[in-house]
Amino acid sequence: MNPEITLETNLCGVRLPNPTLLASGILGTSAALLERVARAGAGAVTAKSASLEPRAGHPNPTVISWEAGLLNAVGLANPGATAQAGILRDARSKLATLGVPLIASVFGGTSEEFAGVAQVLAEAEPDFLELNISCPNVGDEFGRPFAADPQAAAEVTRAVKAVVDVPVIVKLSPNVADIAGVARAVEEAGADAIAAINTVRGMAIDVRAARPVLANRFGGLSGPAIKPVAVRCVFECFAAVSIPIIGIGGVSNGLDAAEMMMAGATAVGIGSAVYQNGPEVFARITHELATFMTEESYRSVKEMRGAAHK
Amino acid sequence: MNSQTSHFACRIERVERENYRVATFTLDLALDAAPGQFVMLWLPGVEERPLSLMACDPVTLTVARVGPFTTALHERRTGERVWVRGPYGNGFRQTGEHPLLVAGGYGVAPLLFLTRRLQATSAHPTVLIGARTARDVIFVERFGALDVPVLVATDDGSQGTQGLAPDVAARAIESQPVSSLYACGPEPMLDGVAALARRHRLPAQLSYERKMRCAFGVCGTCARDDGWLVCRDGPVRFEEP
Ligand SMILES: Cc1cc2nc3c(=O)[nH]c(=O)nc-3n(C[C@H](O)[C@H](O)[C@H](O)COP(=O)(O)OP(=O)(O)OC[C@H]3O[C@@H](n4cnc5c(N)ncnc54)[C@H](O)[C@@H]3O)c2cc1C
Ligand SMILES: Cc1cc2nc3c(=O)[nH]c(=O)nc-3n(C[C@H](O)[C@H](O)[C@H](O)COP(=O)(O)O)c2cc1C
């Protein structure tokens, strides 16, 4: 790699060795897996979202692949906040020597529940707490996600900020008319960073079965199919807020990562691309990003941030 | 054009009863696959679960009735539909002139597929079928038809040699040439075969099971304690001597 360029990334004062990070819900189910992804080259890793009580998730089919991405309705399967704190503690000690920060992901049915889970997970001392207010797959139980409404999103953010000291990332949904409005609302409520985007609400029907493929009927679309949606959302958020943005959605190579940064991302989340490449995808994307930077004479990732806002 | 989104819609061509709780289903679908690989079988409205290939052309599955999903499959008749996606995972690799294949329960299925492939090479496989009792022993005729030596071990001695499969395998290693071990079956049996392989410094390939969702290495559901993904890194795990 060109010694003149640096991929080091500063996210809310926390150092990431490179700007690629593992998105929540992909391989983040155990400490060993989080460590494995960190060793494979991720600049930070996000654990699976956890709720107060354990959740079994939806019946299968829960995840399917099609030409341009994945469609999933796992239904937030997780072992519950207390067990999750144990996983996070274990992960933290494994990651410490690697210098790879850990992001814990919080889910709740109410603001109070978000705050309660956040407190339990914060005890494991992750580097960040991410609030998953944007899961599209549990509407039957919880109604519209908080990310659908700026006031509700702000309320959850405030409730969590009141009880924890770690930097709080709020993960937004693309399934709204005005994502910039939601971004502004959570920034005002004290969010330290924004992650955008969660999956796009979608559906697949098997015509020979004449029924939806996913047992939950609806699911969240991810992968290459949603990249233009994600880039647009990050671009709009960047124009609306001054806190850092983690750009997520369809990133599968170094140029996609650069594109996300030029839209306004400080760091880039990667999920579905693990499907093609396995955990090795992080090293590949980082390498491709460095090559691009050398070619185009960027010395730091910071220089690319928001470059497309002219 | 039977793959429209994610699954192949197929029909059951034949159902063969193996014993009181295991049946073999032949589908009107051909896949290019290796022994040890598996498919996700979807019964709309019921569930979708992983099943190993007993053959890939046509796709053949040998299934034990253990719970709601497998019961629903056992209730399907010839001509009825099922949905398949895959194949997934890494299968067995061919090692050694004299492989010993140790099968427990429906673990006979991928090992029958493997036997066929090994016979196309210069290898001379021997098969050891382990079961609790005689009525759980299946596939003796299927292996016999391939003309491979078949040993049977039952916990209670009601058929073949009395003893646990790894112990009977240990005796086989002492009385005949064995160059590598393959195993598919319950995890305690796999542990036993792994210990045996270490003791005799033999390469071993063991096929594992875990609850699964995506089956392609994304959701993390099937990870073992060490972060090894049964669906994508496995289901076959290599133990070097
Ligand atoms: C790679 C692989 C290959 C397999 N090959 C075969 C095969 O060739 N023949 C066969 O009969 N069975 C096979 N199985 C096991 C089969 O998937 C389970 O028996 C089946 O899912 C049970 O479903 P059920 O609803 O009938 O029973 P349940 O009541 O759900 O469970 C019965 C048993 O199956 C296990 N199980 C539950 N859910 C899953 C899941 N999603 N994935 C895997 N196991 C689960 C449980 O731990 C329990 O031990 C395989 C499993 C894996 C992972
Ligand atoms: C199987 C799967 C499970 C997911 N689970 C979660 C989750 O628990 N919490 C969350 O915030 N996002 C979850 N997501 C969304 C991802 O974190 C990410 O926002 C989305 O997939 C877009 O990125 P990608 O195109 O790189 O996959 C999940 C995505 C997938 C594919």
XYZ file of C-alpha atoms in Angstrom, chain A residues 12-310:
299
model
C -16.514 10.732 17.082
C -12.996 10.761 18.476
C -12.608 6.985 18.192
C -9.840 5.734 15.909
C -10.711 3.166 13.225
C -7.746 1.613 11.372
C -9.745 1.949 8.154
C -13.210 3.273 7.248
C -14.909 -0.087 6.494
C -17.099 -1.488 9.221
C -19.268 -4.546 9.643
C -22.980 -3.610 9.526
C -25.323 -4.958 12.202
C -26.987 -8.332 11.670
C -24.314 -9.757 9.411
C -22.053 -12.303 11.174
C -22.242 -10.283 14.404
C -23.920 -12.968 16.486
C -20.960 -14.040 18.615
C -17.681 -12.737 20.018
C -15.702 -15.246 17.948
C -17.380 -14.071 14.736
C -16.848 -10.388 15.554
C -13.177 -11.143 16.192
C -12.966 -13.114 12.964
C -14.332 -10.185 10.941
C -11.956 -7.773 12.714
C -8.999 -10.026 11.900
C -10.193 -10.180 8.298
C -9.704 -6.415 8.052
C -12.816 -4.530 9.188
C -12.075 -1.111 10.703
C -14.873 -1.581 13.264
C -17.495 -4.246 13.911
C -21.169 -3.935 14.817
C -22.854 -6.674 16.813
C -26.343 -7.980 16.035
C -29.163 -5.825 17.438
C -30.278 -6.903 20.903
C -33.610 -6.395 22.670
C -34.485 -6.552 26.378
C -35.864 -10.101 26.216
C -34.526 -12.916 24.004
C -36.216 -13.203 20.596
C -36.453 -16.370 18.490
C -36.946 -14.397 15.268
C -39.239 -15.337 12.401
C -39.573 -18.849 10.946
C -37.678 -19.665 7.729
C -37.399 -18.652 4.961
C -35.778 -15.632 6.614
C -32.964 -14.742 4.209
C -32.905 -15.266 0.463
C -30.652 -14.062 -2.294
C -31.677 -12.949 -5.758
C -29.854 -11.337 -8.639
C -29.094 -7.940 -7.129
C -29.104 -8.419 -3.399
C -30.590 -10.095 -0.378
C -34.050 -9.978 1.110
C -34.279 -10.732 4.820
C -36.758 -10.887 7.660
C -34.742 -12.515 10.424
C -37.007 -10.733 12.911
C -34.275 -9.539 15.277
C -33.395 -12.946 16.666
C -31.106 -12.329 19.660
C -30.352 -13.741 23.109
C -31.643 -10.689 25.039
C -29.763 -7.743 26.546
C -28.105 -9.500 29.486
C -26.698 -12.360 27.416
C -25.741 -9.870 24.702
C -23.735 -7.823 27.230
C -21.763 -11.008 27.921
C -21.068 -11.463 24.211
C -19.995 -7.810 23.928
C -17.668 -8.063 26.939
C -16.052 -11.141 25.440
C -15.806 -9.426 22.039
C -14.242 -6.347 23.570
C -11.414 -8.262 25.145
C -10.808 -10.137 21.895
C -10.820 -6.907 19.851
C -8.693 -4.824 22.230
C -5.360 -6.145 20.945
C -6.485 -5.620 17.333
C -7.342 -1.946 17.800
C -10.743 -2.499 16.194
C -13.632 -0.656 17.890
C -16.869 -2.413 18.822
C -20.352 -1.048 18.134
C -23.256 -2.477 20.137
C -26.693 -2.354 18.523
C -29.830 -1.641 20.535
C -33.440 -2.450 19.716
C -36.547 -1.727 21.777
C -40.317 -1.513 21.433
C -40.534 1.795 23.357
C -38.170 4.671 24.217
C -37.931 3.332 27.764
C -36.994 -0.102 26.480
C -34.335 1.417 24.203
C -32.891 3.231 27.231
C -33.039 0.074 29.347
C -31.258 -2.076 26.750
C -28.733 0.710 26.138
C -27.860 0.772 29.842
C -27.378 -2.992 30.001
C -25.210 -3.068 26.859
C -23.234 0.033 27.930
C -21.982 -1.907 30.947
C -19.960 -4.034 28.527
C -18.178 -0.819 27.495
C -18.530 -0.947 23.710
C -16.976 2.001 21.850
C -20.374 3.030 20.456
C -24.050 2.271 20.902
C -26.076 2.147 17.708
C -29.840 2.563 17.965
C -31.651 0.391 15.470
C -34.829 2.442 15.155
C -35.230 1.357 11.543
C -35.782 -2.409 11.374
C -38.500 -2.940 8.744
C -39.224 -6.538 9.718
C -41.019 -6.402 13.051
C -43.928 -4.111 12.132
C -46.556 -6.750 12.999
C -45.363 -6.618 16.598
C -44.123 -3.091 17.071
C -45.889 -0.980 14.470
C -44.052 1.622 12.440
C -40.364 1.953 13.294
C -39.352 5.076 15.241
C -37.266 6.162 12.254
C -40.495 6.785 10.351
C -41.207 9.914 12.376
C -38.750 12.713 13.320
C -40.356 13.315 16.753
C -40.362 9.633 17.699
C -36.765 9.251 16.501
C -35.705 12.258 18.551
C -37.499 10.955 21.632
C -35.684 7.609 21.526
C -32.370 9.391 21.023
C -32.973 11.669 24.016
C -34.076 8.767 26.215
C -30.844 6.886 25.493
C -28.549 9.911 25.654
C -29.916 10.639 29.125
C -28.676 7.325 30.499
C -25.377 6.504 28.736
C -22.042 8.236 28.158
C -20.759 6.316 25.103
C -21.191 7.930 21.687
C -24.628 7.134 20.261
C -25.178 6.364 16.577
C -28.770 6.486 15.322
C -29.523 4.196 12.402
C -32.029 5.644 9.968
C -34.481 4.108 7.552
C -34.717 4.838 3.839
C -38.431 4.045 3.987
C -39.433 7.644 4.726
C -40.369 10.688 2.678
C -37.728 12.964 4.216
C -34.681 11.268 5.724
C -32.906 14.618 6.169
C -35.696 15.752 8.496
C -35.212 12.658 10.667
C -31.428 13.178 10.629
C -31.872 16.787 11.802
C -34.253 15.701 14.560
C -31.883 13.095 16.015
C -28.916 15.461 15.770
C -30.847 18.045 17.780
C -31.754 15.307 20.279
C -28.055 14.668 20.886
C -27.087 11.876 18.482
C -23.307 11.694 18.050
C -23.490 10.082 14.601
C -25.943 8.763 12.037
C -25.914 5.425 10.240
C -27.776 5.337 6.951
C -29.341 3.186 5.728
C -31.118 0.164 7.111
C -32.787 -2.108 4.559
C -35.415 -1.027 2.043
C -38.837 -2.607 2.611
C -39.444 -5.212 -0.047
C -41.139 -8.457 -0.944
C -40.682 -11.475 -3.172
C -43.440 -13.815 -4.325
C -42.794 -17.310 -5.612
C -45.256 -17.592 -8.490
C -45.269 -21.388 -8.490
C -46.187 -21.390 -4.814
C -48.354 -18.285 -5.311
C -47.175 -16.925 -1.978
C -44.524 -14.660 -0.498
C -41.172 -16.410 -0.090
C -40.344 -14.938 3.308
C -42.372 -16.389 6.177
C -42.798 -12.777 7.367
C -44.113 -11.887 3.878
C -42.253 -8.572 3.848
C -38.535 -8.153 4.282
C -35.645 -5.763 4.026
C -33.776 -5.426 0.766
C -29.994 -4.983 0.886
C -26.998 -5.320 -1.409
C -26.201 -3.724 -4.810
C -29.894 -3.089 -5.571
C -30.126 -0.434 -2.849
C -26.822 1.395 -3.335
C -28.284 4.367 -5.245
C -30.937 4.746 -2.532
C -28.249 4.680 0.162
C -26.006 7.154 -1.647
C -28.927 9.565 -2.059
C -29.866 9.218 1.632
C -26.283 9.845 2.801
C -26.017 12.829 0.450
C -29.225 14.332 1.872
C -28.182 13.694 5.469
C -24.757 15.254 4.900
C -26.409 18.407 3.644
C -28.693 18.471 6.696
C -26.444 17.692 9.694
C -22.890 18.222 10.885
C -22.413 14.983 12.882
C -20.545 12.119 11.186
C -22.432 9.674 8.978
C -21.797 5.958 8.536
C -22.831 5.201 4.956
C -24.373 1.738 4.568
C -26.141 0.051 1.684
C -24.886 -1.987 -1.241
C -21.193 -1.272 -0.848
C -19.337 -4.160 -2.449
C -16.064 -2.698 -3.747
C -13.589 0.118 -3.157
C -15.239 2.458 -5.632
C -18.603 2.003 -3.896
C -16.886 2.956 -0.622
C -15.389 6.080 -2.226
C -18.807 6.948 -3.657
C -20.384 6.687 -0.196
C -17.716 8.979 1.248
C -18.119 11.535 -1.504
C -21.836 11.565 -0.685
C -20.834 12.467 2.869
C -19.926 9.315 4.803
C -17.076 9.323 7.342
C -17.086 5.527 7.538
C -18.703 2.858 5.373
C -20.788 -0.065 6.593
C -20.689 -3.380 4.750
C -23.172 -6.227 5.124
C -24.487 -8.130 2.138
C -21.143 -8.088 0.291
C -20.051 -10.746 2.794
C -22.330 -13.043 0.773
C -20.039 -13.029 -2.264
C -16.679 -12.831 -0.521
C -16.976 -13.944 3.075
C -15.228 -11.882 5.777
C -12.261 -11.344 3.413
C -14.378 -8.698 1.673
C -13.137 -6.048 4.130
C -9.472 -6.424 3.195
C -10.378 -6.403 -0.489
C -12.514 -3.261 -0.293
C -9.892 -1.458 1.809
C -7.219 -2.379 -0.694
C -9.332 -1.211 -3.630
C -10.106 2.036 -1.820
C -6.384 2.669 -1.245
C -5.674 1.984 -4.918
C -8.364 4.440 -5.930
C -6.963 7.072 -3.557
C -3.490 6.624 -5.004
C -4.812 6.911 -8.550
C -6.780 10.043 -7.759
C -4.201 11.564 -5.375
C -6.276 11.560 -2.193
C -3.982 11.301 0.813
C -6.615 10.690 3.461
C -10.163 9.415 3.541
C -11.153 12.751 5.091
C -10.384 14.519 1.801
C -13.046 12.482 0.027
C -15.794 13.180 2.512
C -18.617 15.133 0.919
C -16.531 15.780 -2.200
C -19.598 15.418 -4.409
C -21.351 18.359 -2.710
C -20.362 21.061 -5.145
